[in-house]
Coordinates of C-alpha atoms and ligand atoms in Angstrom, one line a residue:
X229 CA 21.1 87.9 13.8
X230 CA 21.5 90.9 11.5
X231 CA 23.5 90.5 7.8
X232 CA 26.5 92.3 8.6
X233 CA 26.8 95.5 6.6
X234 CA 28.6 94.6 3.2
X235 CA 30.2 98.5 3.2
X236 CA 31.2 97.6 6.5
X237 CA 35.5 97.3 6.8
X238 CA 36.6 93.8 6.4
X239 CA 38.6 94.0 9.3
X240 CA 35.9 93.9 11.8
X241 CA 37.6 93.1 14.9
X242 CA 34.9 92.2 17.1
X243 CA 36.6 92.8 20.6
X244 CA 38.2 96.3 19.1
X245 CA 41.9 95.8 19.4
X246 CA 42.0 94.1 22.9
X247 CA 39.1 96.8 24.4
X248 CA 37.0 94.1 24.9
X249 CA 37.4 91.1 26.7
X250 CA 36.1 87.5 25.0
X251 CA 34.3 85.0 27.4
X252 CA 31.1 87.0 27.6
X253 CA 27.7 85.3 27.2
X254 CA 26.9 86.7 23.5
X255 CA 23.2 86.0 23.6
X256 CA 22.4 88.2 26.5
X257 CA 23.9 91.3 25.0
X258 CA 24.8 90.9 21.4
X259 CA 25.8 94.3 21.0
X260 CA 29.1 93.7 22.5
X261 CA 30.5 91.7 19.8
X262 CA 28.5 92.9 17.0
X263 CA 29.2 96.4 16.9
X264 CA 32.0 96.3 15.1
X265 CA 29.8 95.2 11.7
X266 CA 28.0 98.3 12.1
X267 CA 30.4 101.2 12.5
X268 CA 31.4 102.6 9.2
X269 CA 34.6 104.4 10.9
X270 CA 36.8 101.4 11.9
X271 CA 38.2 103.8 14.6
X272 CA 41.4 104.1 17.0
X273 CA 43.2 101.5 18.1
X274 CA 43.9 101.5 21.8
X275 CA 47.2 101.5 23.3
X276 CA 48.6 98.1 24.8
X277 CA 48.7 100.2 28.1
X278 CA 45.2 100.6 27.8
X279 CA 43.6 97.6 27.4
X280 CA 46.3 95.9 30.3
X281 CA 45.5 98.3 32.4
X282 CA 41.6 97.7 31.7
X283 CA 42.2 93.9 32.4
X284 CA 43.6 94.7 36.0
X285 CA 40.4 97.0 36.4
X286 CA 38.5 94.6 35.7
X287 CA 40.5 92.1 38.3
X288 CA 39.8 94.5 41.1
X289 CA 36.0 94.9 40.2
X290 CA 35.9 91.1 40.9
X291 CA 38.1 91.0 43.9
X292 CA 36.4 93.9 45.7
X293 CA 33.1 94.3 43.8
X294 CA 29.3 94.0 45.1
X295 CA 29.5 90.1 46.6
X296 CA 32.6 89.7 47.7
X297 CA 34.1 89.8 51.5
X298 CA 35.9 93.1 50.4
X299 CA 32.7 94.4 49.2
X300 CA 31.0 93.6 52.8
X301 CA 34.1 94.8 55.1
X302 CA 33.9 98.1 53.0
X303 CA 30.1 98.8 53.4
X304 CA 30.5 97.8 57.5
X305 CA 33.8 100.6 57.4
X306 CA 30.8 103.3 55.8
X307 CA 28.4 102.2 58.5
X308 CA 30.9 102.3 61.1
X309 CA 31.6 106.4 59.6
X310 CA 35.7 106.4 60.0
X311 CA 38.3 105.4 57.6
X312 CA 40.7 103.0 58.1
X313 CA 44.1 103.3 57.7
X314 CA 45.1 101.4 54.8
X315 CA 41.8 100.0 53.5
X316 CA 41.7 96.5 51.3
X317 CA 39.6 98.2 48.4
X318 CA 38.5 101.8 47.9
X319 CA 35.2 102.8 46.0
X320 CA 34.1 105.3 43.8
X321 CA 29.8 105.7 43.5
X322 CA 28.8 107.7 40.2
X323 CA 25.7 109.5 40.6
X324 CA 23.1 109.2 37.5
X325 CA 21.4 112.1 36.5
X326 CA 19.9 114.3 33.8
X327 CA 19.7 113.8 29.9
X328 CA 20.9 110.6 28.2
X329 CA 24.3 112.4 26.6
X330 CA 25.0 113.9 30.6
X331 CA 25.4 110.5 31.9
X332 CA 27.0 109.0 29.6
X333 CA 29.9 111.1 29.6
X334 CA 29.9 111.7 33.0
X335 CA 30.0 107.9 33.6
X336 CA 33.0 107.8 31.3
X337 CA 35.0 109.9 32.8
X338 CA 34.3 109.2 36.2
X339 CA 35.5 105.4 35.1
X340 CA 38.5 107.2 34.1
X341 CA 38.9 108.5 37.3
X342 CA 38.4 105.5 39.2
X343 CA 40.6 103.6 36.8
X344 CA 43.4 106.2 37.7
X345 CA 43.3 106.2 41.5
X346 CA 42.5 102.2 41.6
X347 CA 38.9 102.4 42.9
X348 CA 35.9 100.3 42.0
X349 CA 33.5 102.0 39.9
X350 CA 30.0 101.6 40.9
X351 CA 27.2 103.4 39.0
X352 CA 23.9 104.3 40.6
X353 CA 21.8 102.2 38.4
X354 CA 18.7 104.7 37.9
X355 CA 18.1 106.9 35.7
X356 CA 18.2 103.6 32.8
X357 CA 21.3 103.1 33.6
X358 CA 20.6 99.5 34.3
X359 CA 18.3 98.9 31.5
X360 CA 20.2 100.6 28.9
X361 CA 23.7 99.6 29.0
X362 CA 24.9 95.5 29.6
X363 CA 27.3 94.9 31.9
X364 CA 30.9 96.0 30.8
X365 CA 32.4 94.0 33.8
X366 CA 33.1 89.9 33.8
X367 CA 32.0 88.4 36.4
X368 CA 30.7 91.1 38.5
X369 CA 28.7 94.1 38.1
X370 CA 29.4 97.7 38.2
X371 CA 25.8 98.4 40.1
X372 CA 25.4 99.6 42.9
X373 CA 23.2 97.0 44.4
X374 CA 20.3 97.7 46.5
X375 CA 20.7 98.5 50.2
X376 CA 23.5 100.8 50.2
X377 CA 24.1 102.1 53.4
X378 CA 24.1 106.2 52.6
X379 CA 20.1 106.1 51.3
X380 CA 19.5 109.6 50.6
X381 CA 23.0 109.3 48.3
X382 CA 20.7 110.3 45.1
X383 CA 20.2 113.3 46.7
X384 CA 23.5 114.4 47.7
X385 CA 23.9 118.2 46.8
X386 CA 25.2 121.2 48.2
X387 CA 24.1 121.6 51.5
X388 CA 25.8 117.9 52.3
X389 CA 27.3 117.9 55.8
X390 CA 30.0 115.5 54.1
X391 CA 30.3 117.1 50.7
X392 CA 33.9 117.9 50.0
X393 CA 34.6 121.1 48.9
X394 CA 32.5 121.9 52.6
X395 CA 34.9 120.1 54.5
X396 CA 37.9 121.6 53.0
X397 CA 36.0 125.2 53.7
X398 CA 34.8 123.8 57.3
X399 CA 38.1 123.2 58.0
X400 CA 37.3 119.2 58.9
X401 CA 39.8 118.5 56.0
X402 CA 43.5 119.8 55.7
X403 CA 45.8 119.2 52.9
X404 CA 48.8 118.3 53.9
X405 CA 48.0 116.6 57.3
X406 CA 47.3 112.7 56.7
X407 CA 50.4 110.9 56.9
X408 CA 49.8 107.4 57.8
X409 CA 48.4 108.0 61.3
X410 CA 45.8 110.8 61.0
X411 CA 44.0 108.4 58.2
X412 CA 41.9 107.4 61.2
X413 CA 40.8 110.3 61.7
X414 CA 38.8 110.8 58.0
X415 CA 35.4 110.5 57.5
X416 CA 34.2 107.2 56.1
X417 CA 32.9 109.0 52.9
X418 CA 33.3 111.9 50.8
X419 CA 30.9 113.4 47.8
X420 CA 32.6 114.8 45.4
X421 CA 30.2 118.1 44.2
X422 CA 30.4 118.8 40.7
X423 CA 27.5 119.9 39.5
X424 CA 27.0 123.6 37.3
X425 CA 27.0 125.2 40.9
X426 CA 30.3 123.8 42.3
X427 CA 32.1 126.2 44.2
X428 CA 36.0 127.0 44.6
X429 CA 36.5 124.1 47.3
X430 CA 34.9 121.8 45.3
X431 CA 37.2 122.5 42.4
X432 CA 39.7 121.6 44.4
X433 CA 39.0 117.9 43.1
X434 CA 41.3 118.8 40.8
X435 CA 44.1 119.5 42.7
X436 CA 47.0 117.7 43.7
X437 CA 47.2 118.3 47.1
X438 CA 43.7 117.2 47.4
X439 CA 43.9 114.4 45.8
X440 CA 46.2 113.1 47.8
X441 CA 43.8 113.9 50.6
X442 CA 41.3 112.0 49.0
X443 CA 43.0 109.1 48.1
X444 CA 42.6 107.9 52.0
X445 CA 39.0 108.3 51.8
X446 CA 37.7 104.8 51.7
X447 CA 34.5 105.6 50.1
X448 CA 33.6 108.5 47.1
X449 CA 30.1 109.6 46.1
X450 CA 30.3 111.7 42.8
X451 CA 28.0 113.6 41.4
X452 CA 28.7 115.1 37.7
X453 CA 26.7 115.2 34.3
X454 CA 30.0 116.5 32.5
X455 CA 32.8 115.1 31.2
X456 CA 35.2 115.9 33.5
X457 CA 38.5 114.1 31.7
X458 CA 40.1 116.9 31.0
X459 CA 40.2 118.4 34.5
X460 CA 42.0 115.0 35.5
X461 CA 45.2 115.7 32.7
X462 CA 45.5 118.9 34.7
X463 CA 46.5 116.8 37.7
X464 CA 49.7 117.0 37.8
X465 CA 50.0 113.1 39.6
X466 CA 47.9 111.5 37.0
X467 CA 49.8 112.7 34.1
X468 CA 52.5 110.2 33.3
X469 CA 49.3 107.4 33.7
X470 CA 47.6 109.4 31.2
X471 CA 50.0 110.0 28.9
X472 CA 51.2 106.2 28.8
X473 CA 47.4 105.3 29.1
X474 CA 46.2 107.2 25.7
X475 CA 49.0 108.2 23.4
X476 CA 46.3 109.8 21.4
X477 CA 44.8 112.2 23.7
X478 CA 41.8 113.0 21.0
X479 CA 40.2 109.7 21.8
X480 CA 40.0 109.2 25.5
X481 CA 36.3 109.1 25.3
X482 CA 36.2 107.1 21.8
X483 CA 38.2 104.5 23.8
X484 CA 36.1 104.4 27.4
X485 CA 32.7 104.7 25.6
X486 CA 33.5 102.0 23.5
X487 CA 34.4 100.2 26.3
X488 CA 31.8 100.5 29.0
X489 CA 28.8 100.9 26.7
X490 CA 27.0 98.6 25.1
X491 CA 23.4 98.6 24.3
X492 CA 21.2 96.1 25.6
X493 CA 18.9 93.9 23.8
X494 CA 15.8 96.2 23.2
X495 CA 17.8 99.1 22.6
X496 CA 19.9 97.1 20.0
X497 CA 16.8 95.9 18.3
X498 CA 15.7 99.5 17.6
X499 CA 19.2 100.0 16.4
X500 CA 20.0 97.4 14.4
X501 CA 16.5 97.1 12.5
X502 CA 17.1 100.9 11.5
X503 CA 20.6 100.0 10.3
X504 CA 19.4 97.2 7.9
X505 CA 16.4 98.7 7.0
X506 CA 17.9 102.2 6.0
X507 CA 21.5 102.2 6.0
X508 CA 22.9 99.1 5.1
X509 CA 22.7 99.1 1.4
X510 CA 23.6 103.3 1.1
X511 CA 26.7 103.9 -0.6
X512 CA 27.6 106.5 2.5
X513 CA 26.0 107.8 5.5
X514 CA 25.5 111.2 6.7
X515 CA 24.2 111.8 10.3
X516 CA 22.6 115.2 11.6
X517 CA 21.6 115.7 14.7
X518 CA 19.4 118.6 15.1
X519 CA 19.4 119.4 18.9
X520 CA 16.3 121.6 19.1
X521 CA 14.5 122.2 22.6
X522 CA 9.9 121.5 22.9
X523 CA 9.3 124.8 23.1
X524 CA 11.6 125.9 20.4
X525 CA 9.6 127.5 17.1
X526 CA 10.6 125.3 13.9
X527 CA 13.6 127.5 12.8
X528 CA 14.1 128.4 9.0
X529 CA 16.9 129.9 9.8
X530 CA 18.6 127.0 11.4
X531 CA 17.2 124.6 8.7
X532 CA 19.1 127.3 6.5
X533 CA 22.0 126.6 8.5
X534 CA 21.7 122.7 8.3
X535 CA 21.8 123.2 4.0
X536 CA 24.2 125.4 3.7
X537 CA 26.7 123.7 5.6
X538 CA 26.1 120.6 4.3
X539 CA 26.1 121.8 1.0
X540 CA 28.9 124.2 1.1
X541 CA 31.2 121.8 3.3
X542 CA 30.4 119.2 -0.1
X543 CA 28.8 117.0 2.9
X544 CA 25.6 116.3 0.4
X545 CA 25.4 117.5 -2.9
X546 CA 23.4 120.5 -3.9
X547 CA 20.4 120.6 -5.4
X548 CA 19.1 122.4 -8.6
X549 CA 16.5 125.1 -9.2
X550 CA 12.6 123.6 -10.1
X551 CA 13.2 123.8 -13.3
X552 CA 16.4 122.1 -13.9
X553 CA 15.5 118.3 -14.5
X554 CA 19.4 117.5 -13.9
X555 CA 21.8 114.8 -15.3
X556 CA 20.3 111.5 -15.9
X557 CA 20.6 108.8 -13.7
X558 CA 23.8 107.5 -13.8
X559 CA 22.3 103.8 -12.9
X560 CA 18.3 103.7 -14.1
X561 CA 15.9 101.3 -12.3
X562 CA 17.0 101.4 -9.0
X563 CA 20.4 100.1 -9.1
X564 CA 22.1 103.4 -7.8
X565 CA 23.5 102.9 -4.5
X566 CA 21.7 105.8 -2.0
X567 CA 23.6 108.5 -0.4
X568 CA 21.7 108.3 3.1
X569 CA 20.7 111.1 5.7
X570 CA 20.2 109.9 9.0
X571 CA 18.5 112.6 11.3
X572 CA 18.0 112.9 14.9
X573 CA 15.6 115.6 16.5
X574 CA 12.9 115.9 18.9
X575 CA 11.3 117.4 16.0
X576 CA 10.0 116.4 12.7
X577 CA 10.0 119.7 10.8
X578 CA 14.1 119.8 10.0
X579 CA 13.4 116.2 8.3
X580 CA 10.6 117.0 6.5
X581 CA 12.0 119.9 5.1
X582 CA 15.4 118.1 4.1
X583 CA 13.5 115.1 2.8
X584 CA 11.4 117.1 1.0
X585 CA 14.3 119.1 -0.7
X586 CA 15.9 116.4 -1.9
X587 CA 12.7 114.6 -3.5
X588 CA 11.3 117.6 -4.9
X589 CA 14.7 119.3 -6.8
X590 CA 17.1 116.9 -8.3
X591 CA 20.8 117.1 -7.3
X592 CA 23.6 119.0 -9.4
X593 CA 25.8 115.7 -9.5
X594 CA 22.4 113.1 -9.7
X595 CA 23.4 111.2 -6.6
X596 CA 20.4 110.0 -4.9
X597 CA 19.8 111.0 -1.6
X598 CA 17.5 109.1 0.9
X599 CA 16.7 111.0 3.7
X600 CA 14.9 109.6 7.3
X601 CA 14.5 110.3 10.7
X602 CA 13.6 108.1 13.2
X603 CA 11.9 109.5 16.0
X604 CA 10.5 112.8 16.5
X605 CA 9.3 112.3 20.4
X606 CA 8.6 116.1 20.6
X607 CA 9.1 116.2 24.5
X608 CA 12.0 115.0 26.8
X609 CA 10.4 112.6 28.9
X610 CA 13.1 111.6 32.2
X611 CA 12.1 108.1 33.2
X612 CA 10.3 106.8 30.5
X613 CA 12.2 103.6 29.2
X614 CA 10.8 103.4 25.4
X615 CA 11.8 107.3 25.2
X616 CA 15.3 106.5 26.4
X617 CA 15.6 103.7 24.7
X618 CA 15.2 105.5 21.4
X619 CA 17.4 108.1 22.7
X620 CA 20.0 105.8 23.1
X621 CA 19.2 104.0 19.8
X622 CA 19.2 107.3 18.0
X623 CA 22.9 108.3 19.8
X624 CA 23.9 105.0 18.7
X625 CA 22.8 105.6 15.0
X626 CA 24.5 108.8 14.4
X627 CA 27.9 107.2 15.3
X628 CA 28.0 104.2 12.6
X629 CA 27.9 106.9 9.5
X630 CA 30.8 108.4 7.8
X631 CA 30.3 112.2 8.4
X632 CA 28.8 113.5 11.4
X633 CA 27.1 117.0 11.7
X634 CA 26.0 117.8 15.5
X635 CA 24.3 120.9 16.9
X636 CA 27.1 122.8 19.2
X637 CA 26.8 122.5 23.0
X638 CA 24.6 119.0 23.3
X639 CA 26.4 116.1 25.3
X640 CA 24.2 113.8 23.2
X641 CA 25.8 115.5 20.0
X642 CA 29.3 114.3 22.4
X643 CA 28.1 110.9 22.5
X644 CA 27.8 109.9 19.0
X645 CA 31.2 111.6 17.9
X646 CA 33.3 110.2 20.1
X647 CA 31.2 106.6 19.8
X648 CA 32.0 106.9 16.3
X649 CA 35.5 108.0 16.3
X650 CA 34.7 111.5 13.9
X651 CA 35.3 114.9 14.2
X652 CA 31.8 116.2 13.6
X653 CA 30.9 119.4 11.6
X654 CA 29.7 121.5 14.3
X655 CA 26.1 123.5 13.5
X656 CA 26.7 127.3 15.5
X657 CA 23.5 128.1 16.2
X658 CA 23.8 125.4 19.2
X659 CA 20.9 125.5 21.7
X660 CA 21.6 128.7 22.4
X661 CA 19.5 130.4 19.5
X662 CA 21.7 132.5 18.4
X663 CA 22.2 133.8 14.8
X664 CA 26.1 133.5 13.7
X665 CA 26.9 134.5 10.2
X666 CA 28.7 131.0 9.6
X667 CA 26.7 127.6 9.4
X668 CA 29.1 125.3 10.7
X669 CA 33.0 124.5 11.2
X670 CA 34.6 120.9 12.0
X671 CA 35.6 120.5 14.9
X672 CA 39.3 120.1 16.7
X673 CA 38.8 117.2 17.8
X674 CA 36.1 114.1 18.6
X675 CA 36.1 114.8 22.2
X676 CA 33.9 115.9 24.4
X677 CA 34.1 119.5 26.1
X678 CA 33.5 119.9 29.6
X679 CA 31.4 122.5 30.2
X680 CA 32.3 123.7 34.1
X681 CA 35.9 123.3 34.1
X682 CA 38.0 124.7 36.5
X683 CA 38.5 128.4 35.1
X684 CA 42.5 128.3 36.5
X685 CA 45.2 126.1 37.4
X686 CA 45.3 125.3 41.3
X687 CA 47.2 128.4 43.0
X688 CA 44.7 130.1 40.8
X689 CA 47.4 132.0 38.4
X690 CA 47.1 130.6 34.8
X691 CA 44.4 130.2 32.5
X692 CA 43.1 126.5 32.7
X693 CA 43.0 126.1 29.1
X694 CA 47.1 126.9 29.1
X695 CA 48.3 124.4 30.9
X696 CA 49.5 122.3 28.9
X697 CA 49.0 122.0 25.2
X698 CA 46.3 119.0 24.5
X699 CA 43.5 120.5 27.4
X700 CA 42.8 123.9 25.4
X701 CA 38.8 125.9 25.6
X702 CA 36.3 124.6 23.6
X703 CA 34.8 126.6 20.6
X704 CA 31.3 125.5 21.2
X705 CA 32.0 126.4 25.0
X706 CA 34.6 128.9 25.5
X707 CA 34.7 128.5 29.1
X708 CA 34.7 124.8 29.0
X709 CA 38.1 122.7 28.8
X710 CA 38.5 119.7 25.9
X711 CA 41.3 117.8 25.0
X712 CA 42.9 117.7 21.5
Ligands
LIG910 P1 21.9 117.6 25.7 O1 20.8 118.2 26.5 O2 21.8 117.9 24.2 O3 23.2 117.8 26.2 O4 21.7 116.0 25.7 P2 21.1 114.9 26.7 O5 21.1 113.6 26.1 O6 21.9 115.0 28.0 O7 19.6 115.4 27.1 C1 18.7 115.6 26.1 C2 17.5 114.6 26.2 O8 16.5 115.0 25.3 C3 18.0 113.2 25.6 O9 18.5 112.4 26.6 C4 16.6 112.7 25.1 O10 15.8 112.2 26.2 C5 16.0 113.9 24.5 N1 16.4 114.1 23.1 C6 17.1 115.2 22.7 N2 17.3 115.1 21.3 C7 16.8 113.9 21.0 C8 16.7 113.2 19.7 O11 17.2 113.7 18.7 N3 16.1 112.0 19.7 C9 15.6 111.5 20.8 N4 15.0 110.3 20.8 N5 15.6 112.1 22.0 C10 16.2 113.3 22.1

């Protein structure tokens, strides 16, 4: 077991202000009750709403999850290909694709979506996302086990005879038409497309009219690597829930993620021997992620970028010419406490450079700054545990400091801000290599943006990000929709 972290707040509360449930085995996932000794940034508190209403999710997981008679009825209904009228449980299948940061918040928000319309919540378990994450559940699981009954439901896309938005354009499914008696008539199944290439019928998810349509589809198979919260506070039905569900609309994602992940073992090995060994005994932590693609040269213009923000925005302290030896050390021999840098990157250029900087120049104000980097795994590797693994580890990292600086546009970036509960100082040049004549601005809020939003409101008049105040465009992402 690891020392907890002495800078850590003395009110650790272990299950997060009700988040969490107690009663779970500690030993085979001792992230879940540890965390708390690691996070700098005590974070929000959730509402009592919240966490009651997470409690009677978590009763329906049991009472209609993977095991149970519910469970077996349901999957016999989806062989069987028709809906029933009013069925015992309803499901929702969450489809697990692309980077680390893509599922995760796609995950989350899909959760948020079953939570909202009573569904279970099963996630397809590839992709790591049974090795990475324990079980947020008691007493069930929120796998998909084995043996479902649509096989080729990994590869659900657009040309899906049963994809939604098709059925709406097909004309199989009418709004407006299924009043008790007509339920019959539904298909067993949906999938839900929202992918980058959606089209306008499949936006229709976020509609009213369509979600009542939906909501007498027994079974749902989703498929989104965005975040696609927001779009559900534009849904008109879902509202008062939401509103009485997260007073604080700026931490819908600090809340969920908190919830529903937790590393495993392995992963929180990786994580909690880089804590103690490098962050522990700093007087302050300062995480930059550096979001930079393998075939990307080494910038000096974005490692430009990374200093003068930082410096400018008082982040770290500047450092003196060559020449300038600088004020003596406030606390010779080694008893200053260390202003750390934790960076992420797929490179090791950015850190060397940094780390470099500050050993070679000595800082205006003498603070010592210790600077490290983890990994530098060069090349995204899909399906390689120990490279998701570190991923995760290195997400994980970034969110226990107490400033955050992300590169603009990366869902992994997403992650670690709204893990940690900050607002992160946002690096422009973003993935998109583009030179803007400002290094970075903080921003609105820690959640994440979703990229593909829907671009208006359902009868297609007003602006999306209009609607109502907290869902506004995002700066990293105009056309993309975030709540503040
Ligand atoms: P996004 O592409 O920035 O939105 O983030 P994703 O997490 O969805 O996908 C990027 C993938 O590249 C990650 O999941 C990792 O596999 C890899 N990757 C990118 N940056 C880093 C990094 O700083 N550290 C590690 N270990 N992996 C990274």
């Amino acid at each position: 077991v690891s020392l907890p972290n002495e800078n850590a707040p003395t009110h650790a509360d272990k299950l997060l202000g009700g988040l969490l449930v107690e009663g779970f085995d500690q030993e085979s996932c001792r992230s879940r009750y540890q965390s708390a000794m690691y996070r700098r940034n005590a974070g929000r508190q959730p509402s009592q709403h919240l966490v009651s209403k997470l409690r009677s999710h978590e009763a329906l997981q049991r009472r209609c999850g993977p095991g149970t008679a519910a469970y077996t009825n349901a999957l016999e209904q989806l062989k069987s290909g028709k809906s029933v009228v009013s069925p015992e449980c309803r499901y929702l299948v969450s489809i697990s694709y692309r980077g680390l940061g893509n599922r995760i918040i796609a995950a989350a928000s899909a959760f948020l979506y079953a939570v909202l319309t009573d569904r279970v919540f099963l996630v397809d378990p590839s992709n790591g996302m049974d090795e990475l994450f324990c079980e947020p559940f008691p007493n069930t699981t929120w796998l998909l086990p084995p043996g479902f009954p649509l096989v080729s439901y990994q590869g659900f896309y657009l040309s899906t005879p049963e994809r939604y938005g098709k059925m709406r354009e097909d004309g199989v499914l009418r709004t407006g038409e299924i009043n008790g008696s007509a339920a019959g008539d539904l298909p067993a199944f949906a999938y839900i497309h929202l992918d980058h290439n959606q089209t306008d019928a499949d936006k229709l998810f976020f509609c009213d009219d369509d979600q009542r349509l939906m909501s007498s589809i027994q079974w749902l198979v989703m498929r989104t690597d965005g975040y696609i919260a927001p779009g559900l506070f534009l849904v008109r039905a879902f509202q008062s829930e939401l509103d009485a569900l997260f007073p604080e609309r700026d931490a819908v994602f600090h809340h969920l993620g908190r919830y529903l992940f937790h590393p495993t073992n392995r992963v929180w090995g990786l994580i909690t021997r880089y804590y103690d060994a490098h962050l522990a005994r700093a007087r302050r932590v300062v995480s930059i992620q550096v979001r930079v693609f393998p075939w990307q040269a080494d910038s000096p213009e974005l490692l430009e970028q990374i200093k003068t923000c930082t410096q400018s925005q008082k982040l770290l302290p500047a450092v003196l010419g060559e020449e300038d030896d600088g004020p003596p050390a406030a606390a010779p021999g080694g008893a200053a406490k260390p202003t750390a840098v934790l960076i992420t990157s797929l490179k090791a250029w950015y850190y060397d450079k940094i780390k470099g900087a500050y050993w070679e120049r000595a800082t205006a104000n003498g603070e010592v700054v210790v600077v490290d980097q983890p990994s530098h795994e060069e090349a995204q590797r899909y399906h390689v545990k120990s490279h998701e693994r570190k991923a995760w580890a290195e997400v994980y990292l970034l969110s226990t400091a107490d400033t955050l600086v992300t590169t603009a546009e990366s869902t992994f970036g997403y992650v670690a801000q709204g893990l940690g509960g900050m607002r992160p100082w946002v690096l422009r040049m973003g993935m998109i290599n583009t030179t803007v004549s400002w290094p970075c601005s903080r921003d609105v809020s820690m959640e994440p943006c979703y990229h593909v939003a829907p671009v208006y409101d359902c009868r297609r008049r007003e602006d999306a990000g209009k609607i109502v105040p907290h869902v506004r465009h995002c700066e990293d992402w105009p056309t993309g929709l975030k709540l503040v």
